[in-house]
Each structure stands twice: as C-alpha cells, then as structure tokens.
Amino acid sequence: MIAEIETKNSASKGAQALIFSDEVSSEIVQMLERVGPSVVQVQSGGRGIGAGVIWRSDGGIITNHHVVEGGRGAVRVALPDGRSFDAKVVNSNPTLDLALLQVDAKDLPAAPVADSTQLRVAELVFAVGHPWGHLNVVTAGIISGVGEIPIRGTNRTAQYVRSDVQIGPGNSGGPLLNAQGAVIGINAMIFGGDLAISIPSHVATEWVAGQPSRKVYLGVGIQPVELPSQDRAGLMVVAIEPDGPAHRAGLHIGDVLLAVVGAHGRAPLLDGPDTLSDVLARSASENNRVRLQLVRAGATTELEVELGTPETSA
C-alpha cells in the first residue's frame, strides 16, 4: 500500500512522511467520501461544536459526553446533506466519555464499524471532524498504542486507542477510521500536545447495546468513596430528594451504596457515579423494585426501594 517512505530534511529531526501512489491516494479519497455522509456536526449550548457518528440508520448518533455536557438539553445535529435536527440525549457516560443521541430521522447512512479488539500498533488511521469550526477536516496517522488506564476513584479501567492523527476542538465525538473506512474509535481528547486519545469502537458498541429500555431514578446525590475496610469503592449519599424514592425508602445521608440486588438475585457493583442509573434500570423488577446493598454506621445491610420514573418525578 505504501509506495515510498521519504526522509525529511534535518530541520525535521529525522521525521518521516508516508508518500502514497496516485492509485492508493485515489482509493483513500473514495473511502473517505463514502464515510463522509456518516459524520455529523453536534452543536451544544454547553460546550459549543463537536462531531458525531451516525451509529444507527434510525437516528442513533454517538458523540462524546463532554460535547453535550451542560447543554441543558439544547443539542442540535447538522447532517452533511444540509439537514439539521434537534437531538435528544438518550444516555451519557462521563467515565467512558460517550453519549448516545437520537434524532427524528430515518434511513440515515450509518457508518461501518470494525472490531477494535484486533487493532495493532502502526496501523494506518484517519480522523474526521470539524476542528476550530472547519467542517469535514481529515487527518492521517498511525496507531501508537492501545491499552487501559485506571479510572480514578473506582476499581475499573478505561480502554483507549492512542494515535498521532492531528485533532483539535471540534474533532471530539468524530470517528477514528481504519484504512478500509470503518470506525475503530471515537476521538475524545488530545494527550501530550500531539497525540490523540480515542475510545475503541468495541467499547462504544457494547455500551450502546447495553442501554436500558426504560428510565428509573433513585432521587439521591452521590459521590464516590473508597472503603479501605472492604478493599473496594462505593457511592456515598450526599443529598436526598424530598419525598423521592430514596427518602420514602428510608435511605440516609452518609449511607454508602455498594450494589443493587436485582429481580434475579444478581448484585452489580456500584463503583462509579455513572453506573448507578444504568444498573438500577437493568436490575429493577416489573414493579420498579430493587434491593440496595449499603454500608450504614459501619455495618452492611440491604434496603428495598421502589424506584421512580421520569414521568412521575417532580
């Protein structure tokens, strides 16, 4: 695929540039033209402008959590064909830095998605986005690393892809593509000034597939805490909504939530704030009841709660 490797002059300190044949360059241009209609612009009242990827033809769009964070619900998506839609934030995960948007449109050109678990260092990749307000900018590079980093305040790790594609403000939420034009990551941040960090596509795929079909809420404010005596983390209750589900069930400020015991007896652990709503929704029985495993005054206990829904909340 690579026709020639040319060494730059001494001013570049030995950096190398990849030079492609006309045939290969034409193939790359055609590949990017095919995927271009799947890359959208996301406008949020909280964070300005970012990018997004049409994930499903029924209007499901993936972007970064930080792109829509603080937007107060005012999120708008502009398609490459000139159409523009108000978007609903279906779910958003600050730990993964992913958000799922939904627009009222059908038969959209969903981007092809590849298996990012098979990525290798030195693979050729492309980034597409809107840096500094310039639409549909394409940059190229190679993968320089794949791996995991610990998530502060939890017992979990986050997976990442590191590459040297050039990105800037406005690339966030856009795709990292392999040489075949398939999405292998969602661009998220700049690291060290010249490296890009992307969320692997398999992480985004699994997260979207695991979205709960219904919304429930507990009515608490929480913050992560470490429990040295149990060698794990939990979520401390720091606020309780008056007459909300937690208040009615007898939850107290200072209680530390450990897990949610669902209708089938499973107890998913609660080691990060972003996990609470998802775990509650997946664990609730048909009548929205769960048992919370928690620590109160140094003792572990369980408390049954009937969760609320957005339709019944104040």
mmCIF file of C-alpha atoms in Angstrom:
data_model
loop_
_atom_site.group_PDB
_atom_site.id
_atom_site.type_symbol
_atom_site.label_atom_id
_atom_site.label_comp_id
_atom_site.label_asym_id
_atom_site.label_seq_id
_atom_site.Cartn_x
_atom_site.Cartn_y
_atom_site.Cartn_z
ATOM 1 C CA MET A 1 0.000 0.000 0.000
ATOM 2 C CA ILE A 2 2.783 2.426 0.893
ATOM 3 C CA ALA A 3 4.675 3.279 -2.282
ATOM 4 C CA GLU A 4 7.610 5.144 -0.760
ATOM 5 C CA ILE A 5 8.954 6.393 2.572
ATOM 6 C CA GLU A 6 10.691 9.738 2.294
ATOM 7 C CA THR A 7 13.013 11.127 4.979
ATOM 8 C CA LYS A 8 12.546 14.850 5.580
ATOM 9 C CA ASN A 9 15.425 17.334 5.894
ATOM 10 C CA SER A 10 17.464 17.772 9.055
ATOM 11 C CA ALA A 11 15.176 20.558 10.301
ATOM 12 C CA SER A 12 12.521 17.916 10.895
ATOM 13 C CA LYS A 13 14.945 15.922 13.057
ATOM 14 C CA GLY A 14 14.590 12.762 11.015
ATOM 15 C CA ALA A 15 10.790 12.632 10.964
ATOM 16 C CA GLN A 16 9.375 10.508 8.155
ATOM 17 C CA ALA A 17 6.452 11.160 5.826
ATOM 18 C CA LEU A 18 4.416 8.453 4.084
ATOM 19 C CA ILE A 19 4.118 9.051 0.354
ATOM 20 C CA PHE A 20 1.333 7.172 -1.452
ATOM 21 C CA SER A 21 0.978 6.266 -5.104
ATOM 22 C CA ASP A 22 -1.739 8.017 -7.113
ATOM 23 C CA GLU A 23 -3.765 4.805 -7.158
ATOM 24 C CA VAL A 24 -3.648 4.374 -3.394
ATOM 25 C CA SER A 25 -4.367 8.070 -2.829
ATOM 26 C CA SER A 26 -7.436 7.800 -5.055
ATOM 27 C CA GLU A 27 -8.664 4.790 -3.065
ATOM 28 C CA ILE A 28 -8.267 6.709 0.193
ATOM 29 C CA VAL A 29 -10.186 9.689 -1.205
ATOM 30 C CA GLN A 30 -13.026 7.411 -2.346
ATOM 31 C CA MET A 31 -13.081 5.658 1.024
ATOM 32 C CA LEU A 32 -13.371 8.949 2.891
ATOM 33 C CA GLU A 33 -16.082 10.157 0.505
ATOM 34 C CA ARG A 34 -18.098 7.028 1.350
ATOM 35 C CA VAL A 35 -17.884 7.535 5.113
ATOM 36 C CA GLY A 36 -18.269 11.339 4.989
ATOM 37 C CA PRO A 37 -22.103 11.311 4.998
ATOM 38 C CA SER A 38 -21.995 9.469 8.362
ATOM 39 C CA VAL A 39 -20.021 12.210 10.166
ATOM 40 C CA VAL A 40 -22.230 14.934 11.652
ATOM 41 C CA GLN A 41 -21.730 18.206 13.480
ATOM 42 C CA VAL A 42 -23.032 18.381 17.055
ATOM 43 C CA GLN A 43 -23.927 21.786 18.466
ATOM 44 C CA SER A 44 -24.450 22.029 22.213
ATOM 45 C CA GLY A 45 -25.328 25.027 24.325
ATOM 46 C CA GLY A 46 -22.880 23.861 26.946
ATOM 47 C CA ARG A 47 -19.722 23.034 25.002
ATOM 48 C CA GLY A 48 -20.040 24.564 21.556
ATOM 49 C CA ILE A 49 -19.363 22.449 18.492
ATOM 50 C CA GLY A 50 -18.182 18.859 18.226
ATOM 51 C CA ALA A 51 -18.581 15.929 15.881
ATOM 52 C CA GLY A 52 -20.626 12.760 15.931
ATOM 53 C CA VAL A 53 -21.037 9.461 14.097
ATOM 54 C CA ILE A 54 -24.319 8.118 12.738
ATOM 55 C CA TRP A 55 -24.359 4.783 14.554
ATOM 56 C CA ARG A 56 -27.807 3.558 13.516
ATOM 57 C CA SER A 57 -29.890 4.335 10.467
ATOM 58 C CA ASP A 58 -32.898 5.070 12.731
ATOM 59 C CA GLY A 59 -31.289 8.280 14.025
ATOM 60 C CA GLY A 60 -28.940 6.995 16.736
ATOM 61 C CA ILE A 61 -25.755 9.090 16.876
ATOM 62 C CA ILE A 62 -22.625 8.624 19.008
ATOM 63 C CA THR A 63 -20.548 11.542 20.299
ATOM 64 C CA ASN A 64 -18.544 12.386 23.434
ATOM 65 C CA HIS A 65 -20.144 13.030 26.811
ATOM 66 C CA HIS A 66 -18.105 16.223 27.155
ATOM 67 C CA VAL A 67 -19.551 17.564 23.885
ATOM 68 C CA VAL A 68 -23.118 17.588 25.228
ATOM 69 C CA GLU A 69 -22.370 18.027 28.934
ATOM 70 C CA GLY A 70 -24.004 21.162 30.286
ATOM 71 C CA GLY A 71 -26.050 21.743 27.153
ATOM 72 C CA ARG A 72 -29.282 21.991 29.181
ATOM 73 C CA GLY A 73 -30.977 19.780 26.627
ATOM 74 C CA ALA A 74 -30.263 22.189 23.747
ATOM 75 C CA VAL A 75 -28.411 19.839 21.401
ATOM 76 C CA ARG A 76 -28.659 20.111 17.633
ATOM 77 C CA VAL A 77 -27.208 17.861 14.957
ATOM 78 C CA ALA A 78 -26.300 19.069 11.453
ATOM 79 C CA LEU A 79 -26.044 16.408 8.745
ATOM 80 C CA PRO A 80 -23.655 16.680 5.787
ATOM 81 C CA ASP A 81 -26.661 16.792 3.424
ATOM 82 C CA GLY A 82 -27.715 20.152 4.895
ATOM 83 C CA ARG A 83 -30.486 18.918 7.171
ATOM 84 C CA SER A 84 -30.487 19.863 10.847
ATOM 85 C CA PHE A 85 -32.327 18.251 13.785
ATOM 86 C CA ASP A 86 -32.908 18.816 17.467
ATOM 87 C CA ALA A 87 -31.358 15.842 19.272
ATOM 88 C CA LYS A 88 -32.367 14.075 22.468
ATOM 89 C CA VAL A 89 -29.583 12.850 24.750
ATOM 90 C CA VAL A 90 -30.674 9.252 25.293
ATOM 91 C CA ASN A 91 -27.836 8.478 27.671
ATOM 92 C CA SER A 92 -24.435 9.858 28.553
ATOM 93 C CA ASN A 93 -21.499 8.260 30.372
ATOM 94 C CA PRO A 94 -18.801 10.587 31.763
ATOM 95 C CA THR A 95 -16.428 7.730 32.592
ATOM 96 C CA LEU A 96 -16.388 6.377 29.046
ATOM 97 C CA ASP A 97 -16.884 9.917 27.640
ATOM 98 C CA LEU A 98 -19.660 8.636 25.381
ATOM 99 C CA ALA A 99 -23.127 9.987 24.680
ATOM 100 C CA LEU A 100 -25.938 8.492 22.609
ATOM 101 C CA LEU A 101 -28.142 10.990 20.781
ATOM 102 C CA GLN A 102 -31.397 10.389 18.934
ATOM 103 C CA VAL A 103 -32.774 12.496 16.103
ATOM 104 C CA ASP A 104 -36.154 12.149 14.421
ATOM 105 C CA ALA A 105 -34.912 10.842 11.091
ATOM 106 C CA LYS A 106 -34.947 7.511 9.269
ATOM 107 C CA ASP A 107 -32.738 5.785 6.699
ATOM 108 C CA LEU A 108 -29.621 7.693 7.720
ATOM 109 C CA PRO A 109 -26.232 6.474 6.400
ATOM 110 C CA ALA A 110 -24.834 4.594 9.395
ATOM 111 C CA ALA A 111 -21.053 4.329 9.467
ATOM 112 C CA PRO A 112 -19.436 0.901 9.113
ATOM 113 C CA VAL A 113 -17.896 -0.201 12.421
ATOM 114 C CA ALA A 114 -14.881 -2.518 12.737
ATOM 115 C CA ASP A 115 -13.734 -4.705 15.640
ATOM 116 C CA SER A 116 -11.253 -2.584 17.585
ATOM 117 C CA THR A 117 -10.108 -5.547 19.690
ATOM 118 C CA GLN A 118 -7.928 -6.565 16.744
ATOM 119 C CA LEU A 119 -6.063 -3.258 16.405
ATOM 120 C CA ARG A 120 -2.285 -3.313 16.156
ATOM 121 C CA VAL A 121 0.334 -0.640 16.750
ATOM 122 C CA ALA A 122 1.448 1.097 13.499
ATOM 123 C CA GLU A 123 -1.865 0.580 11.671
ATOM 124 C CA LEU A 124 -2.813 3.477 9.401
ATOM 125 C CA VAL A 125 -5.771 5.540 10.695
ATOM 126 C CA PHE A 126 -7.722 8.655 9.748
ATOM 127 C CA ALA A 127 -9.641 11.201 11.846
ATOM 128 C CA VAL A 128 -12.625 13.144 10.521
ATOM 129 C CA GLY A 129 -14.099 16.129 12.334
ATOM 130 C CA HIS A 130 -14.598 19.876 12.494
ATOM 131 C CA PRO A 131 -11.561 21.368 14.276
ATOM 132 C CA TRP A 132 -11.781 25.074 15.061
ATOM 133 C CA GLY A 133 -15.047 25.307 13.123
ATOM 134 C CA HIS A 134 -13.612 23.996 9.836
ATOM 135 C CA LEU A 135 -16.002 21.331 8.550
ATOM 136 C CA ASN A 136 -15.049 17.810 7.494
ATOM 137 C CA VAL A 137 -11.292 18.055 8.045
ATOM 138 C CA VAL A 138 -9.379 14.787 7.527
ATOM 139 C CA THR A 139 -6.008 13.973 9.110
ATOM 140 C CA ALA A 140 -3.952 10.771 8.915
ATOM 141 C CA GLY A 141 -1.571 8.970 11.256
ATOM 142 C CA ILE A 142 -0.743 5.637 12.811
ATOM 143 C CA ILE A 143 -1.778 3.872 15.997
ATOM 144 C CA SER A 144 0.937 4.342 18.593
ATOM 145 C CA GLY A 145 -0.633 2.439 21.467
ATOM 146 C CA VAL A 146 -3.653 0.553 22.769
ATOM 147 C CA GLY A 147 -4.401 -0.314 26.342
ATOM 148 C CA GLU A 148 -6.178 0.571 29.559
ATOM 149 C CA ILE A 149 -5.881 3.319 32.137
ATOM 150 C CA PRO A 150 -7.265 3.239 35.716
ATOM 151 C CA ILE A 151 -10.407 5.254 36.392
ATOM 152 C CA ARG A 152 -9.826 7.491 39.371
ATOM 153 C CA GLY A 153 -11.962 6.639 42.400
ATOM 154 C CA THR A 154 -13.092 3.237 41.067
ATOM 155 C CA ASN A 155 -11.807 -0.311 40.716
ATOM 156 C CA ARG A 156 -12.221 -0.215 36.926
ATOM 157 C CA THR A 157 -10.132 0.711 33.927
ATOM 158 C CA ALA A 158 -10.979 2.530 30.702
ATOM 159 C CA GLN A 159 -9.754 1.278 27.330
ATOM 160 C CA TYR A 160 -8.207 3.641 24.832
ATOM 161 C CA VAL A 161 -6.537 3.906 21.436
ATOM 162 C CA ARG A 162 -3.642 6.349 21.081
ATOM 163 C CA SER A 163 -2.620 7.678 17.670
ATOM 164 C CA ASP A 164 -0.766 10.598 16.123
ATOM 165 C CA VAL A 165 -3.633 11.880 13.988
ATOM 166 C CA GLN A 166 -3.927 15.650 14.426
ATOM 167 C CA ILE A 167 -7.136 16.724 16.139
ATOM 168 C CA GLY A 168 -8.400 19.886 17.788
ATOM 169 C CA PRO A 169 -11.557 21.357 19.355
ATOM 170 C CA GLY A 170 -14.381 20.241 17.090
ATOM 171 C CA ASN A 171 -12.966 16.750 16.481
ATOM 172 C CA SER A 172 -14.408 15.430 19.742
ATOM 173 C CA GLY A 173 -17.001 12.736 19.074
ATOM 174 C CA GLY A 174 -15.867 12.179 15.499
ATOM 175 C CA PRO A 175 -14.612 8.884 14.095
ATOM 176 C CA LEU A 176 -11.177 7.340 14.008
ATOM 177 C CA LEU A 177 -11.182 5.202 10.853
ATOM 178 C CA ASN A 178 -9.061 2.309 9.680
ATOM 179 C CA ALA A 179 -7.688 2.043 6.145
ATOM 180 C CA GLN A 180 -10.946 0.436 4.977
ATOM 181 C CA GLY A 181 -13.026 3.378 6.180
ATOM 182 C CA ALA A 182 -14.606 1.603 9.161
ATOM 183 C CA VAL A 183 -14.899 3.220 12.603
ATOM 184 C CA ILE A 184 -12.379 1.805 15.079
ATOM 185 C CA GLY A 185 -12.644 4.596 17.641
ATOM 186 C CA ILE A 186 -14.405 7.771 18.796
ATOM 187 C CA ASN A 187 -11.955 10.671 19.107
ATOM 188 C CA ALA A 188 -12.057 12.121 22.608
ATOM 189 C CA MET A 189 -9.050 14.206 23.604
ATOM 190 C CA ILE A 190 -5.533 15.421 22.898
ATOM 191 C CA PHE A 191 -2.781 13.871 25.008
ATOM 192 C CA GLY A 192 0.656 15.368 25.489
ATOM 193 C CA GLY A 193 0.034 18.041 22.889
ATOM 194 C CA ASP A 194 0.425 15.880 19.789
ATOM 195 C CA LEU A 195 -1.280 12.523 20.406
ATOM 196 C CA ALA A 196 -4.980 11.718 20.108
ATOM 197 C CA ILE A 197 -6.882 9.519 22.535
ATOM 198 C CA SER A 198 -9.914 7.650 21.156
ATOM 199 C CA ILE A 199 -12.495 5.342 22.728
ATOM 200 C CA PRO A 200 -12.327 1.930 20.996
ATOM 201 C CA SER A 201 -15.298 1.117 18.782
ATOM 202 C CA HIS A 202 -15.980 -2.174 20.570
ATOM 203 C CA VAL A 203 -16.427 -0.239 23.835
ATOM 204 C CA ALA A 204 -18.931 2.099 22.163
ATOM 205 C CA THR A 205 -20.744 -0.851 20.537
ATOM 206 C CA GLU A 206 -21.088 -2.708 23.839
ATOM 207 C CA TRP A 207 -22.234 0.451 25.637
ATOM 208 C CA VAL A 208 -24.926 1.220 23.038
ATOM 209 C CA ALA A 209 -26.119 -2.408 23.044
ATOM 210 C CA GLY A 210 -26.439 -2.335 26.824
ATOM 211 C CA GLN A 211 -28.668 0.742 27.024
ATOM 212 C CA PRO A 212 -31.655 0.051 29.281
ATOM 213 C CA SER A 213 -35.061 0.114 27.637
ATOM 214 C CA ARG A 214 -36.579 2.202 30.442
ATOM 215 C CA LYS A 215 -35.549 5.042 32.719
ATOM 216 C CA VAL A 216 -35.754 4.963 36.501
ATOM 217 C CA TYR A 217 -34.336 7.151 39.228
ATOM 218 C CA LEU A 218 -33.490 6.931 42.926
ATOM 219 C CA GLY A 219 -33.545 10.603 43.910
ATOM 220 C CA VAL A 220 -30.108 10.969 45.512
ATOM 221 C CA GLY A 221 -26.911 12.939 45.125
ATOM 222 C CA ILE A 222 -23.825 10.731 45.329
ATOM 223 C CA GLN A 223 -20.050 10.868 45.294
ATOM 224 C CA PRO A 224 -17.532 8.006 45.021
ATOM 225 C CA VAL A 225 -15.655 6.981 48.154
ATOM 226 C CA GLU A 226 -13.018 4.388 48.997
ATOM 227 C CA LEU A 227 -13.782 1.766 51.652
ATOM 228 C CA PRO A 228 -10.393 0.521 52.894
ATOM 229 C CA SER A 229 -12.008 -1.975 55.266
ATOM 230 C CA GLN A 230 -13.665 -3.711 52.302
ATOM 231 C CA ASP A 231 -10.898 -3.008 49.771
ATOM 232 C CA ARG A 232 -13.351 -1.513 47.296
ATOM 233 C CA ALA A 233 -15.207 1.638 46.317
ATOM 234 C CA GLY A 234 -18.791 2.712 46.859
ATOM 235 C CA LEU A 235 -21.138 5.654 46.345
ATOM 236 C CA MET A 236 -21.847 7.863 49.354
ATOM 237 C CA VAL A 237 -25.255 9.509 49.553
ATOM 238 C CA VAL A 238 -24.678 13.252 49.990
ATOM 239 C CA ALA A 239 -28.180 14.544 49.163
ATOM 240 C CA ILE A 240 -31.706 13.124 49.134
ATOM 241 C CA GLU A 241 -34.640 14.455 47.130
ATOM 242 C CA PRO A 242 -37.556 15.345 49.454
ATOM 243 C CA ASP A 243 -40.321 12.747 49.148
ATOM 244 C CA GLY A 244 -38.354 10.971 46.409
ATOM 245 C CA PRO A 245 -37.883 7.193 46.142
ATOM 246 C CA ALA A 246 -34.791 7.167 48.387
ATOM 247 C CA HIS A 247 -36.468 9.362 51.020
ATOM 248 C CA ARG A 248 -39.594 7.193 51.089
ATOM 249 C CA ALA A 249 -37.492 4.023 51.426
ATOM 250 C CA GLY A 250 -35.555 5.376 54.422
ATOM 251 C CA LEU A 251 -32.163 5.993 52.812
ATOM 252 C CA HIS A 252 -29.952 8.342 54.885
ATOM 253 C CA ILE A 253 -27.288 10.886 54.000
ATOM 254 C CA GLY A 254 -23.973 9.174 54.748
ATOM 255 C CA ASP A 255 -25.126 5.741 53.581
ATOM 256 C CA VAL A 256 -22.641 4.182 51.158
ATOM 257 C CA LEU A 257 -24.201 2.250 48.266
ATOM 258 C CA LEU A 258 -22.317 -0.927 47.346
ATOM 259 C CA ALA A 259 -24.511 -2.849 44.914
ATOM 260 C CA VAL A 260 -28.007 -3.264 43.510
ATOM 261 C CA VAL A 261 -29.652 -6.641 44.059
ATOM 262 C CA GLY A 262 -31.989 -7.163 41.131
ATOM 263 C CA ALA A 263 -35.046 -9.274 40.452
ATOM 264 C CA HIS A 264 -32.866 -12.298 39.609
ATOM 265 C CA GLY A 265 -30.604 -12.018 42.605
ATOM 266 C CA ARG A 266 -27.613 -10.556 40.774
ATOM 267 C CA ALA A 267 -25.761 -7.729 42.529
ATOM 268 C CA PRO A 268 -23.885 -5.448 40.090
ATOM 269 C CA LEU A 269 -21.313 -3.363 41.941
ATOM 270 C CA LEU A 270 -21.602 0.425 42.135
ATOM 271 C CA ASP A 271 -18.068 1.775 41.790
ATOM 272 C CA GLY A 272 -18.704 4.918 39.741
ATOM 273 C CA PRO A 273 -21.415 7.620 39.652
ATOM 274 C CA ASP A 274 -22.206 6.953 36.002
ATOM 275 C CA THR A 275 -23.081 3.315 36.708
ATOM 276 C CA LEU A 276 -25.949 3.988 39.110
ATOM 277 C CA SER A 277 -28.790 4.821 36.713
ATOM 278 C CA ASP A 278 -27.837 2.058 34.265
ATOM 279 C CA VAL A 279 -27.565 -0.588 36.982
ATOM 280 C CA LEU A 280 -30.851 0.488 38.555
ATOM 281 C CA ALA A 281 -32.674 0.275 35.205
ATOM 282 C CA ARG A 282 -31.270 -3.165 34.393
ATOM 283 C CA SER A 283 -31.913 -4.557 37.865
ATOM 284 C CA ALA A 284 -35.433 -3.259 38.561
ATOM 285 C CA SER A 285 -38.304 -5.728 38.633
ATOM 286 C CA GLU A 286 -41.523 -5.097 36.739
ATOM 287 C CA ASN A 287 -42.838 -3.007 39.635
ATOM 288 C CA ASN A 288 -39.557 -0.995 39.725
ATOM 289 C CA ARG A 289 -38.352 -2.534 42.970
ATOM 290 C CA VAL A 290 -34.709 -3.245 43.839
ATOM 291 C CA ARG A 291 -32.734 -4.005 46.998
ATOM 292 C CA LEU A 292 -29.791 -1.738 47.695
ATOM 293 C CA GLN A 293 -26.782 -3.240 49.422
ATOM 294 C CA LEU A 294 -25.215 -0.494 51.517
ATOM 295 C CA VAL A 295 -22.998 0.365 54.469
ATOM 296 C CA ARG A 296 -24.608 2.288 57.328
ATOM 297 C CA ALA A 297 -22.732 3.110 60.536
ATOM 298 C CA GLY A 298 -20.069 0.564 59.646
ATOM 299 C CA ALA A 299 -22.482 -2.330 59.096
ATOM 300 C CA THR A 300 -23.544 -3.820 55.758
ATOM 301 C CA THR A 301 -27.289 -4.065 55.244
ATOM 302 C CA GLU A 302 -29.933 -4.108 52.492
ATOM 303 C CA LEU A 303 -32.855 -1.790 51.850
ATOM 304 C CA GLU A 304 -35.732 -2.302 49.414
ATOM 305 C CA VAL A 305 -36.599 0.704 47.252
ATOM 306 C CA GLU A 306 -39.406 1.356 44.805
ATOM 307 C CA LEU A 307 -37.774 3.461 42.109
ATOM 308 C CA GLY A 308 -39.395 6.431 40.428
ATOM 309 C CA THR A 309 -39.663 7.138 36.701
ATOM 310 C CA PRO A 310 -39.178 10.416 34.827
ATOM 311 C CA GLU A 311 -42.946 10.561 34.223
ATOM 312 C CA THR A 312 -43.654 10.500 37.959
ATOM 313 C CA SER A 313 -40.818 12.761 39.102
ATOM 314 C CA ALA A 314 -41.428 16.376 40.051
#
